Short mmCIF file of C-alpha atoms in Angstrom, two decimals:
data_model
loop_
_atom_site.label_atom_id
_atom_site.label_comp_id
_atom_site.label_asym_id
_atom_site.label_seq_id
_atom_site.Cartn_x
_atom_site.Cartn_y
_atom_site.Cartn_z
CA UNK A 63 4.10 17.08 32.47
CA UNK A 64 6.93 19.42 33.35
CA UNK A 65 9.26 20.87 30.78
CA UNK A 66 12.16 18.98 32.36
CA UNK A 67 10.45 15.61 32.07
CA UNK A 68 9.53 16.28 28.45
CA UNK A 69 13.09 17.34 27.63
CA UNK A 70 14.46 14.25 29.34
CA UNK A 71 12.11 12.08 27.32
CA UNK A 72 13.19 13.81 24.13
CA UNK A 73 16.89 13.31 24.88
CA UNK A 74 16.29 9.68 25.71
CA UNK A 75 14.48 9.19 22.44
CA UNK A 76 17.11 10.90 20.32
CA UNK A 77 20.13 9.25 21.92
CA UNK A 78 18.45 5.83 21.79
CA UNK A 79 20.72 4.33 24.41
CA UNK A 80 20.02 0.63 24.56
CA UNK A 81 19.18 -0.96 27.87
CA UNK A 82 17.23 -4.01 28.89
CA UNK A 83 17.17 -3.13 32.56
CA UNK A 84 15.77 -0.25 34.52
CA UNK A 85 12.74 0.24 36.68
CA UNK A 86 9.02 0.59 36.12
CA UNK A 87 8.11 -2.77 34.61
CA UNK A 88 9.08 -4.57 31.44
CA UNK A 89 10.47 -2.84 28.39
CA UNK A 90 7.12 -3.24 26.66
CA UNK A 91 5.32 -1.65 29.60
CA UNK A 92 7.75 1.27 29.71
CA UNK A 93 7.23 1.90 26.00
CA UNK A 94 3.48 1.85 26.55
CA UNK A 95 3.81 4.30 29.43
CA UNK A 96 6.03 6.60 27.38
CA UNK A 97 3.49 6.76 24.59
CA UNK A 98 0.62 7.39 27.00
CA UNK A 99 2.59 10.10 28.76
CA UNK A 100 3.42 11.91 25.51
CA UNK A 101 0.19 11.27 23.64
CA UNK A 102 -0.78 14.94 23.71
CA UNK A 103 2.63 16.12 22.46
CA UNK A 104 2.49 15.42 18.70
CA UNK A 105 6.15 16.23 17.90
CA UNK A 106 7.38 13.76 20.50
CA UNK A 107 4.77 11.21 19.52
CA UNK A 108 5.92 11.55 15.92
CA UNK A 109 9.52 10.82 16.96
CA UNK A 110 8.40 7.76 18.92
CA UNK A 111 6.34 6.43 16.03
CA UNK A 112 8.96 7.16 13.40
CA UNK A 113 11.42 5.00 15.33
CA UNK A 114 8.83 2.30 16.08
CA UNK A 115 9.02 -0.79 13.81
CA UNK A 116 6.00 -0.81 11.51
CA UNK A 117 6.26 -4.05 9.57
CA UNK A 118 5.10 -3.35 6.05
CA UNK A 119 3.18 -1.02 3.79
CA UNK A 120 1.00 -3.39 1.77
CA UNK A 121 -1.15 -0.82 -0.05
CA UNK A 122 1.08 1.53 -2.01
CA UNK A 123 0.90 2.53 -5.67
CA UNK A 124 4.29 3.00 -7.28
CA UNK A 125 3.60 6.14 -9.30
CA UNK A 126 1.53 7.80 -6.57
CA UNK A 127 4.12 7.09 -3.88
CA UNK A 128 6.80 9.25 -5.50
CA UNK A 129 7.02 12.86 -4.41
CA UNK A 130 6.46 15.70 -6.88
CA UNK A 131 9.97 17.01 -6.29
CA UNK A 132 11.41 13.80 -7.75
CA UNK A 133 9.22 14.01 -10.83
CA UNK A 134 10.25 17.62 -11.37
CA UNK A 135 13.95 16.73 -11.04
CA UNK A 136 13.62 13.88 -13.54
CA UNK A 137 11.53 15.90 -15.97
CA UNK A 138 14.04 18.75 -15.83
CA UNK A 139 16.82 16.48 -17.07
CA UNK A 140 14.79 14.29 -19.45
CA UNK A 141 15.92 13.60 -22.98
CA UNK A 142 13.98 14.58 -25.04
CA UNK A 143 13.09 17.60 -22.92
CA UNK A 144 9.81 17.74 -21.04
CA UNK A 145 7.56 20.76 -20.65
CA UNK A 146 4.66 21.59 -18.36
CA UNK A 147 1.49 22.83 -20.05
CA UNK A 148 0.76 26.27 -18.66
CA UNK A 149 -3.00 25.65 -18.66
CA UNK A 150 -3.37 22.05 -17.50
CA UNK A 151 -0.07 21.50 -15.70
CA UNK A 152 0.43 18.24 -17.61
CA UNK A 153 4.08 17.27 -18.13
CA UNK A 154 4.67 16.16 -21.71
CA UNK A 155 7.39 16.27 -24.40
CA UNK A 156 8.16 19.79 -25.49
CA UNK A 157 6.98 20.68 -28.97
CA UNK A 158 6.82 23.73 -31.20
CA UNK A 159 3.56 25.58 -30.73
CA UNK A 160 2.61 23.70 -27.54
CA UNK A 161 1.47 25.70 -24.56
CA UNK A 162 4.03 25.23 -21.84
CA UNK A 163 7.46 25.85 -20.40
CA UNK A 164 10.44 23.54 -20.10
CA UNK A 165 10.32 21.92 -16.69
CA UNK A 166 14.03 22.68 -16.38
CA UNK A 167 13.12 26.35 -15.97
CA UNK A 168 11.39 25.50 -12.70
CA UNK A 169 14.78 24.83 -11.10
CA UNK A 170 15.53 28.56 -11.33
CA UNK A 171 12.00 29.89 -10.87
CA UNK A 172 10.56 29.31 -7.37
CA UNK A 173 7.05 30.37 -8.41
CA UNK A 174 6.97 27.94 -11.33
CA UNK A 175 8.50 25.19 -9.17
CA UNK A 176 5.93 25.70 -6.42
CA UNK A 177 3.06 25.64 -8.92
CA UNK A 178 4.35 22.33 -10.30
CA UNK A 179 4.54 20.76 -6.84
CA UNK A 180 0.98 21.87 -6.10
CA UNK A 181 -0.26 20.52 -9.42
CA UNK A 182 1.45 17.15 -9.01
CA UNK A 183 0.12 16.58 -5.49
CA UNK A 184 -2.51 17.67 -3.00
CA UNK A 185 -0.26 20.26 -1.39
CA UNK A 186 -2.05 23.56 -0.74
CA UNK A 187 -5.31 21.82 -1.54
CA UNK A 188 -7.41 24.64 -0.08
CA UNK A 189 -6.10 26.95 -2.80
CA UNK A 190 -7.07 24.58 -5.61
CA UNK A 191 -10.21 25.28 -7.68
CA UNK A 192 -11.33 21.64 -7.47
CA UNK A 193 -12.12 19.00 -4.87
CA UNK A 194 -9.56 16.81 -3.18
CA UNK A 195 -10.92 13.89 -5.20
CA UNK A 196 -10.33 15.62 -8.53
CA UNK A 197 -6.98 17.10 -7.54
CA UNK A 198 -5.76 13.72 -6.31
CA UNK A 199 -6.68 11.70 -9.37
CA UNK A 200 -5.77 14.55 -11.71
CA UNK A 201 -2.19 14.47 -10.45
CA UNK A 202 -1.62 11.08 -12.08
CA UNK A 203 -2.56 12.51 -15.46
CA UNK A 204 -0.08 15.35 -15.01
CA UNK A 205 3.10 13.50 -14.03
CA UNK A 206 2.79 10.42 -16.27
CA UNK A 207 5.50 11.46 -18.74
CA UNK A 208 7.97 12.00 -15.91
CA UNK A 209 7.75 8.32 -14.95
CA UNK A 210 9.15 7.08 -18.27
CA UNK A 211 12.19 4.86 -17.69
CA UNK A 212 12.20 5.92 -14.03
CA UNK A 213 10.77 2.84 -12.33
CA UNK A 214 14.13 1.92 -10.71
CA UNK A 215 14.47 5.42 -9.27
CA UNK A 216 10.87 5.28 -8.08
CA UNK A 217 11.26 1.94 -6.30
CA UNK A 218 14.55 3.11 -4.80
CA UNK A 219 12.81 6.19 -3.40
CA UNK A 220 10.11 4.04 -1.80
CA UNK A 221 12.67 1.66 -0.30
CA UNK A 222 14.76 4.48 1.14
CA UNK A 223 11.73 6.16 2.71
CA UNK A 224 10.58 2.83 4.15
CA UNK A 225 13.96 2.15 5.72
CA UNK A 226 13.98 5.62 7.30
CA UNK A 227 10.78 4.66 9.12
CA UNK A 228 11.78 1.13 10.13
CA UNK A 229 9.47 -0.46 7.57
CA UNK A 230 10.84 -3.82 6.43
CA UNK A 231 8.40 -4.81 3.67
CA UNK A 232 6.71 -3.17 0.69
CA UNK A 233 3.98 -4.63 -1.50
CA UNK A 234 4.03 -2.26 -4.47
CA UNK A 235 1.21 -1.99 -7.00
CA UNK A 236 2.33 -1.49 -10.59
CA UNK A 237 1.33 -2.46 -14.12
CA UNK A 238 3.73 -4.64 -16.08
CA UNK A 239 3.22 -4.86 -19.87
CA UNK A 240 -0.14 -3.11 -19.64
CA UNK A 241 -0.06 -1.55 -23.11
CA UNK A 242 0.93 -4.82 -24.75
CA UNK A 243 -1.86 -6.73 -23.00
CA UNK A 244 -4.49 -4.26 -24.11
CA UNK A 245 -3.11 -4.22 -27.67
CA UNK A 246 -3.31 -8.01 -27.81
CA UNK A 247 -6.90 -7.99 -26.56
CA UNK A 248 -8.20 -5.45 -29.04
CA UNK A 249 -10.09 -7.17 -31.80
CA UNK A 250 -10.46 -10.48 -29.99
CA UNK A 251 -14.03 -11.65 -29.36
CA UNK A 252 -15.18 -11.36 -25.76
CA UNK A 253 -18.18 -13.08 -24.25
CA UNK A 254 -19.06 -12.16 -20.67
CA UNK A 255 -21.29 -15.25 -20.57
CA UNK A 256 -18.42 -17.59 -21.45
CA UNK A 257 -15.32 -16.44 -19.60
CA UNK A 258 -13.56 -19.75 -20.22
CA UNK A 259 -13.73 -19.30 -24.00
CA UNK A 260 -12.73 -15.65 -23.71
CA UNK A 261 -9.70 -16.61 -21.63
CA UNK A 262 -8.69 -19.33 -24.06
CA UNK A 263 -8.73 -16.86 -26.97
CA UNK A 264 -6.34 -14.62 -25.08
CA UNK A 265 -4.00 -17.51 -24.35
CA UNK A 266 -4.15 -18.71 -27.95
CA UNK A 267 -3.24 -15.18 -29.08
CA UNK A 268 0.01 -15.33 -27.09
CA UNK A 269 -0.83 -13.75 -23.75
CA UNK A 270 1.55 -16.04 -21.90
CA UNK A 271 4.46 -14.77 -24.02
CA UNK A 272 4.08 -11.44 -22.24
CA UNK A 273 4.59 -13.14 -18.88
CA UNK A 274 8.18 -13.95 -19.74
CA UNK A 275 8.72 -10.37 -20.84
CA UNK A 276 7.42 -9.11 -17.48
CA UNK A 277 9.84 -11.42 -15.69
CA UNK A 278 12.67 -9.87 -17.67
CA UNK A 279 11.32 -6.44 -16.77
CA UNK A 280 11.41 -7.32 -13.08
CA UNK A 281 14.92 -8.72 -13.37
CA UNK A 282 16.09 -5.43 -14.87
CA UNK A 283 14.13 -3.39 -12.35
CA UNK A 284 15.57 -5.18 -9.34
CA UNK A 285 19.08 -5.02 -10.76
CA UNK A 286 18.81 -1.28 -11.40
CA UNK A 287 17.30 -0.57 -7.97
CA UNK A 288 20.18 -2.42 -6.37
CA UNK A 289 22.64 -0.35 -8.37
CA UNK A 290 20.94 2.98 -7.51
CA UNK A 291 20.95 2.10 -3.80
CA UNK A 292 24.53 0.80 -3.97
CA UNK A 293 23.47 -2.51 -2.49
CA UNK A 294 26.57 -4.22 -3.82
CA UNK A 295 28.94 -1.97 -1.89
CA UNK A 296 30.90 -2.70 1.27
CA UNK A 297 28.30 -0.92 3.44
CA UNK A 298 24.90 -1.22 1.76
CA UNK A 299 22.31 1.23 3.12
CA UNK A 300 19.30 0.07 5.16
CA UNK A 301 17.06 0.48 2.09
CA UNK A 302 18.71 -2.60 0.62
CA UNK A 303 17.24 -4.68 3.44
CA UNK A 304 13.67 -3.67 2.68
CA UNK A 305 11.96 -6.69 1.13
CA UNK A 306 9.93 -5.84 -1.98
CA UNK A 307 7.12 -7.71 -3.68
CA UNK A 308 4.64 -6.55 -6.34
CA UNK A 309 0.93 -6.65 -7.13
CA UNK A 310 -0.12 -6.54 -10.78
CA UNK A 311 -2.76 -3.88 -11.35
CA UNK A 312 -5.81 -3.96 -13.61
CA UNK A 313 -7.43 -0.65 -14.57
CA UNK A 314 -11.14 -0.90 -13.84
CA UNK A 315 -12.14 2.06 -16.03
CA UNK A 316 -11.56 0.29 -19.36
CA UNK A 317 -14.18 -1.58 -21.39
CA UNK A 318 -14.91 -5.20 -20.36
CA UNK A 319 -12.75 -6.98 -22.99
CA UNK A 320 -9.69 -4.98 -21.93
CA UNK A 321 -10.40 -5.38 -18.22
CA UNK A 322 -10.75 -9.13 -18.62
CA UNK A 323 -7.53 -9.36 -20.63
CA UNK A 324 -5.66 -7.44 -17.95
CA UNK A 325 -7.07 -9.70 -15.25
CA UNK A 326 -6.18 -12.91 -17.09
CA UNK A 327 -2.67 -11.59 -17.58
CA UNK A 328 -2.40 -10.56 -13.93
CA UNK A 329 -3.39 -14.05 -12.76
CA UNK A 330 -1.03 -15.70 -15.24
CA UNK A 331 1.82 -13.46 -14.15
CA UNK A 332 1.21 -13.95 -10.44
CA UNK A 333 1.13 -17.71 -10.90
CA UNK A 334 4.41 -17.76 -12.82
CA UNK A 335 6.47 -15.02 -11.15
CA UNK A 336 7.26 -15.35 -7.42
CA UNK A 337 7.91 -11.61 -7.01
CA UNK A 338 4.36 -10.81 -8.16
CA UNK A 339 2.45 -11.99 -5.11
CA UNK A 340 -1.08 -11.02 -6.09
CA UNK A 341 -3.46 -8.91 -8.15
CA UNK A 342 -5.54 -5.78 -7.60
CA UNK A 343 -7.88 -3.46 -9.49
CA UNK A 344 -7.22 0.27 -9.52
CA UNK A 345 -8.54 3.64 -10.75
CA UNK A 346 -11.48 5.62 -9.33
CA UNK A 347 -14.23 3.31 -8.11
CA UNK A 348 -16.74 6.10 -8.68
CA UNK A 349 -15.96 6.42 -12.42
CA UNK A 350 -18.93 5.66 -14.66
CA UNK A 351 -17.51 2.51 -16.25
CA UNK A 352 -16.22 1.20 -12.92
CA UNK A 353 -19.70 1.61 -11.43
CA UNK A 354 -21.52 0.23 -14.46
CA UNK A 355 -19.38 -2.90 -14.66
CA UNK A 356 -18.61 -3.44 -10.99
CA UNK A 357 -20.54 -6.69 -10.60
CA UNK A 358 -19.14 -8.00 -13.87
CA UNK A 359 -15.62 -7.22 -12.67
CA UNK A 360 -16.22 -9.08 -9.42
CA UNK A 361 -17.55 -12.06 -11.34
CA UNK A 362 -14.48 -12.00 -13.59
CA UNK A 363 -12.13 -11.96 -10.60
CA UNK A 364 -14.07 -14.65 -8.78
CA UNK A 365 -14.04 -16.96 -11.79
CA UNK A 366 -10.33 -16.43 -12.37
CA UNK A 367 -9.60 -17.01 -8.69
CA UNK A 368 -11.18 -20.44 -9.07
CA UNK A 369 -8.94 -21.20 -12.07
CA UNK A 370 -5.83 -19.89 -10.26
CA UNK A 371 -6.41 -20.80 -6.59
CA UNK A 372 -2.77 -20.12 -5.72
CA UNK A 373 -3.05 -16.44 -6.69
CA UNK A 374 -3.79 -13.90 -3.97
CA UNK A 375 -6.53 -11.32 -4.51
CA UNK A 376 -6.66 -7.85 -2.95
CA UNK A 377 -9.26 -5.37 -4.18
CA UNK A 378 -10.06 -1.70 -3.78
CA UNK A 379 -13.67 -1.69 -2.61
CA UNK A 380 -15.82 0.83 -0.80
CA UNK A 381 -13.55 3.78 -1.61
CA UNK A 382 -16.78 5.74 -1.84
CA UNK A 383 -19.09 7.90 0.24
CA UNK A 384 -22.57 9.38 0.06
CA UNK A 385 -22.72 12.24 -2.41
CA UNK A 386 -19.83 11.03 -4.52
CA UNK A 387 -22.04 8.32 -6.05
CA UNK A 388 -25.75 7.47 -5.85
CA UNK A 389 -26.76 5.50 -2.73
CA UNK A 390 -27.33 2.33 -4.76
CA UNK A 391 -23.59 2.15 -5.52
CA UNK A 392 -22.78 2.09 -1.82
CA UNK A 393 -24.84 -0.99 -1.00
CA UNK A 394 -22.83 -3.91 -2.36
CA UNK A 395 -19.26 -3.14 -3.44
CA UNK A 396 -17.43 -4.49 -0.39
CA UNK A 397 -19.69 -7.53 -0.07
CA UNK A 398 -19.23 -8.53 -3.71
CA UNK A 399 -15.46 -8.06 -3.44
CA UNK A 400 -15.48 -10.49 -0.51
CA UNK A 401 -18.20 -12.95 -1.46
CA UNK A 402 -18.09 -12.97 -5.27
CA UNK A 403 -14.47 -12.09 -6.06
CA UNK A 404 -13.05 -13.85 -3.00
CA UNK A 405 -10.75 -11.00 -1.99
CA UNK A 406 -8.47 -11.78 0.92
CA UNK A 407 -7.83 -8.09 1.52
CA UNK A 408 -9.92 -4.97 0.97
CA UNK A 409 -8.39 -1.61 0.21
CA UNK A 410 -10.13 1.31 1.98
CA UNK A 411 -13.53 -0.20 2.83
CA UNK A 412 -14.83 3.24 3.77
CA UNK A 413 -18.42 2.72 2.63
CA UNK A 414 -19.17 -0.34 4.75
CA UNK A 415 -21.81 1.46 6.83
CA UNK A 416 -23.95 1.83 3.67
CA UNK A 417 -23.79 -1.87 2.77
CA UNK A 418 -26.90 -4.01 3.02
CA UNK A 419 -26.62 -5.87 6.34
CA UNK A 420 -23.37 -4.16 7.27
CA UNK A 421 -23.31 -5.96 10.63
CA UNK A 422 -23.48 -9.29 8.83
CA UNK A 423 -20.68 -8.24 6.51
CA UNK A 424 -18.51 -7.26 9.47
CA UNK A 425 -19.09 -10.76 10.83
CA UNK A 426 -18.21 -12.46 7.53
CA UNK A 427 -14.99 -10.46 7.20
CA UNK A 428 -14.03 -11.29 10.77
CA UNK A 429 -14.73 -14.99 10.32
CA UNK A 430 -12.86 -15.20 7.02
CA UNK A 431 -9.98 -13.06 8.21
CA UNK A 432 -10.38 -10.51 5.41
CA UNK A 433 -8.01 -7.68 6.24
CA UNK A 434 -8.86 -4.04 5.52
CA UNK A 435 -6.04 -1.76 4.39
CA UNK A 436 -6.85 1.54 6.12
CA UNK A 437 -5.60 4.68 4.37
CA UNK A 438 -6.67 7.52 6.67
CA UNK A 439 -5.13 10.52 4.91
CA UNK A 440 -6.13 9.32 1.46
CA UNK A 441 -9.73 8.86 2.62
CA UNK A 442 -9.78 12.33 4.16
CA UNK A 443 -8.41 13.99 1.01
CA UNK A 444 -10.36 12.06 -1.64
CA UNK A 445 -13.62 11.34 0.17
CA UNK A 446 -13.70 13.90 2.96
CA UNK A 447 -14.17 11.05 5.44
CA UNK A 448 -12.15 11.39 8.64
CA UNK A 449 -12.34 11.23 12.41
CA UNK A 450 -15.59 9.87 13.81
CA UNK A 451 -17.01 9.52 10.29
CA UNK A 452 -14.41 6.89 9.38
CA UNK A 453 -15.27 3.20 10.03
CA UNK A 454 -11.72 2.34 11.17
CA UNK A 455 -12.60 2.01 14.89
CA UNK A 456 -15.68 -0.04 14.02
CA UNK A 457 -13.59 -2.54 12.06
CA UNK A 458 -11.40 -2.80 15.15
CA UNK A 459 -14.32 -3.33 17.53
CA UNK A 460 -15.87 -5.92 15.18
CA UNK A 461 -12.66 -7.95 15.22
CA UNK A 462 -11.98 -7.43 11.51
CA UNK A 463 -8.21 -7.45 10.94
CA UNK A 464 -6.84 -4.10 9.81
CA UNK A 465 -3.53 -2.44 9.08
CA UNK A 466 -2.46 1.06 8.13
CA UNK A 467 -1.18 1.94 4.67
CA UNK A 468 -0.22 5.01 2.68
CA UNK A 469 -2.05 4.46 -0.64
CA UNK A 470 -0.23 7.24 -2.56
CA UNK A 471 2.11 8.92 -0.11
CA UNK A 472 3.75 11.17 -2.70
CA UNK A 473 0.51 12.64 -4.00
CA UNK A 474 -0.86 12.96 -0.45
CA UNK A 475 2.43 14.37 0.93
CA UNK A 476 2.62 11.87 3.82
CA UNK A 477 4.50 8.77 4.94
CA UNK A 478 3.51 5.65 6.87
CA UNK A 479 4.57 7.18 10.19
CA UNK A 480 2.02 9.93 9.59
CA UNK A 481 -0.72 7.32 9.33
CA UNK A 482 0.32 5.78 12.65
CA UNK A 483 0.40 9.24 14.20
CA UNK A 484 -3.02 10.03 12.79
CA UNK A 485 -4.46 6.76 14.10
CA UNK A 486 -2.87 7.17 17.54
CA UNK A 487 -4.08 10.73 18.04
CA UNK A 488 -7.51 10.53 16.41
CA UNK A 489 -8.57 7.20 17.87
CA UNK A 490 -6.44 7.17 21.04
CA UNK A 491 -4.87 3.86 20.12
CA UNK A 492 -2.64 2.19 22.67
CA UNK A 493 0.88 0.94 22.02
CA UNK A 494 -0.33 -2.65 21.87
CA UNK A 495 -2.89 -1.61 19.20
CA UNK A 496 -0.18 -0.02 17.08
CA UNK A 497 1.99 -3.11 17.41
CA UNK A 498 -0.90 -5.28 16.24
CA UNK A 499 -1.42 -3.06 13.19
CA UNK A 500 2.25 -3.51 12.33
CA UNK A 501 2.10 -7.27 12.90
CA UNK A 502 -1.01 -7.52 10.73
CA UNK A 503 0.81 -5.92 7.82
CA UNK A 504 3.07 -8.97 7.66
CA UNK A 505 0.64 -11.65 8.85
CA UNK A 506 -1.86 -10.73 6.12
CA UNK A 507 0.75 -9.87 3.53
CA UNK A 508 1.06 -12.03 0.45
CA UNK A 509 4.61 -13.03 1.28
CA UNK A 510 5.30 -16.67 0.51
CA UNK A 511 5.39 -19.25 3.26
CA UNK A 512 3.67 -20.12 6.50
CA UNK A 513 3.04 -17.57 9.23
CA UNK A 514 5.08 -17.50 12.41
CA UNK A 515 1.86 -17.43 14.42
CA UNK A 516 -0.37 -20.44 15.01
CA UNK A 517 -3.38 -18.26 14.19
CA UNK A 518 -3.56 -14.68 12.91
CA UNK A 519 -5.08 -13.36 16.13
CA UNK A 520 -2.64 -15.12 18.45
CA UNK A 521 0.89 -14.33 19.51
CA UNK A 522 1.71 -18.02 19.93
CA UNK A 523 4.48 -19.12 17.57
CA UNK A 524 4.22 -22.36 15.64
CA UNK A 525 5.60 -25.39 17.53
CA UNK A 526 8.97 -25.23 15.77
CA UNK A 527 9.58 -21.78 17.26
CA UNK A 528 7.62 -22.02 20.50
CA UNK A 529 10.59 -22.81 22.75
CA UNK A 530 12.21 -19.38 22.53
CA UNK A 531 10.91 -15.80 22.66
CA UNK A 532 9.85 -14.64 19.20
CA UNK A 533 12.63 -12.56 17.70
CA UNK A 534 15.30 -14.03 19.95
CA UNK A 535 17.91 -16.66 19.25
CA UNK A 536 16.30 -19.27 17.01
CA UNK A 537 16.83 -22.96 17.68
CA UNK A 538 17.91 -25.14 14.74
CA UNK A 539 14.32 -26.32 14.24
CA UNK A 540 13.01 -22.76 14.33
CA UNK A 541 15.77 -21.53 12.02
CA UNK A 542 14.84 -24.22 9.49
CA UNK A 543 11.21 -23.10 9.67
CA UNK A 544 12.16 -19.43 9.19
CA UNK A 545 14.49 -20.23 6.29
CA UNK A 546 11.58 -21.97 4.52
CA UNK A 547 9.15 -19.03 4.87
CA UNK A 548 9.66 -15.47 3.69
CA UNK A 549 6.68 -14.41 5.80
CA UNK A 550 7.82 -16.03 9.03
CA UNK A 551 11.35 -14.71 8.58
CA UNK A 552 10.14 -11.11 8.38
CA UNK A 553 7.71 -11.67 11.26
CA UNK A 554 10.61 -12.92 13.37
CA UNK A 555 12.65 -9.88 12.37
CA UNK A 556 9.79 -7.59 13.35
CA UNK A 557 9.63 -9.15 16.82
CA UNK A 558 13.37 -8.66 17.21
CA UNK A 559 12.98 -5.04 16.10
CA UNK A 560 10.21 -4.52 18.68
CA UNK A 561 12.46 -5.92 21.40
CA UNK A 562 15.30 -3.59 20.40
CA UNK A 563 12.94 -0.62 20.20
CA UNK A 564 11.42 -1.30 23.60
CA UNK A 565 14.86 -1.78 25.15
CA UNK A 566 15.81 1.79 24.32
CA UNK A 567 16.14 4.07 27.32
CA UNK A 568 12.55 5.27 27.47
CA UNK A 569 11.51 7.46 30.41
CA UNK A 570 11.27 5.33 33.54
#
């Protein structure tokens, strides 16, 4: 490609002049050709993908998605003041005799500031004395105090970053009323052989009272996010149009009575609160307790899913690799998440090649439509699994639905566009592949309502919307269908966004 052609393509991309005409095929075909022609020019490919509509990010942890710079800024102005321990890097309240410096001093000390950013993320990982796995999970222990009373700022940051990348939907993992749930469960009898009785004891002790408190928490959170983003102003920013829903987390590294209490609460909350669209389990899958109790956890989730059939289940499973855990722990985690716990989505799924009858498991996931949330950078940093070692292309070839997600974009120092760029360059994905990944993020999301598509693998709209191009002017019957379904409405918006994107003046 000549320099002139590349420059012309760059100018066309940046000016984004809209046109539906031109030569060289349809708008979709011209966008495909542009990507293919610039595939080996990463800066231009990044610009293309940043502007490309990407649907949703449905695997993102609230605390891990915030960048270290935000935590430092909040810690520097906290009241009471926060300090960073000079040995561990942990941010905590300042106290007499404690080892540390006020975080506020970092604002005037570039060396201190840089050290904090490195400690709160995986930046400059090669210079760290520990593995990517340990640095990644250790970051959460260091910035915890900086998150206090900052949830609205955190969600606002995620929404603003999503809007910048033409992401219209976020499914954010967080833990509402976690301390209160665990406090309620302590001291109550727990019987792993009688989950029904164990659940009833939790309900009798007042677990459902905490559901109402979480609803109030979400009301306040959404109100404050709207205020921070100025969504009530005359010209609300694009971040205000990013739809947000939440997944209630359960920490899998606690003892069984506390894990079960968290799960019961998560299911109760998701049943009662429309903004909490599902549940998940978090924390390192390779931790001793998580490994020891894995099958028990899956049985707990599976039993609760039967009691609460309306609640959606997504699970981290197979975020493991050989060497991190003994081989025996690689043989069954994904299968039990699917077959025992009934998960509709799997987070990571990296260890599938080690599963017993992996080919059969691929087939089951394809037949059941179990989506895998692929987090390429996270897997490379934490597990050291990347490129040809990653099962991502094998999920694709097996017909298992997949989408791309960030996991913890702040800790990993990435964004969703980076994951699309990584997938496009590493696995030579075509434009139509990238579009399908974006569509899958909404089709397999836990948004309420029916899908726009007659089947997940098809691009045929439901009969009510079949008379017009998806994303175009909706007939009254189609508009009524879209108004009744949050999912279909966002799917329709994504198709409109694709049409606008492809109508830009790409090289032709």
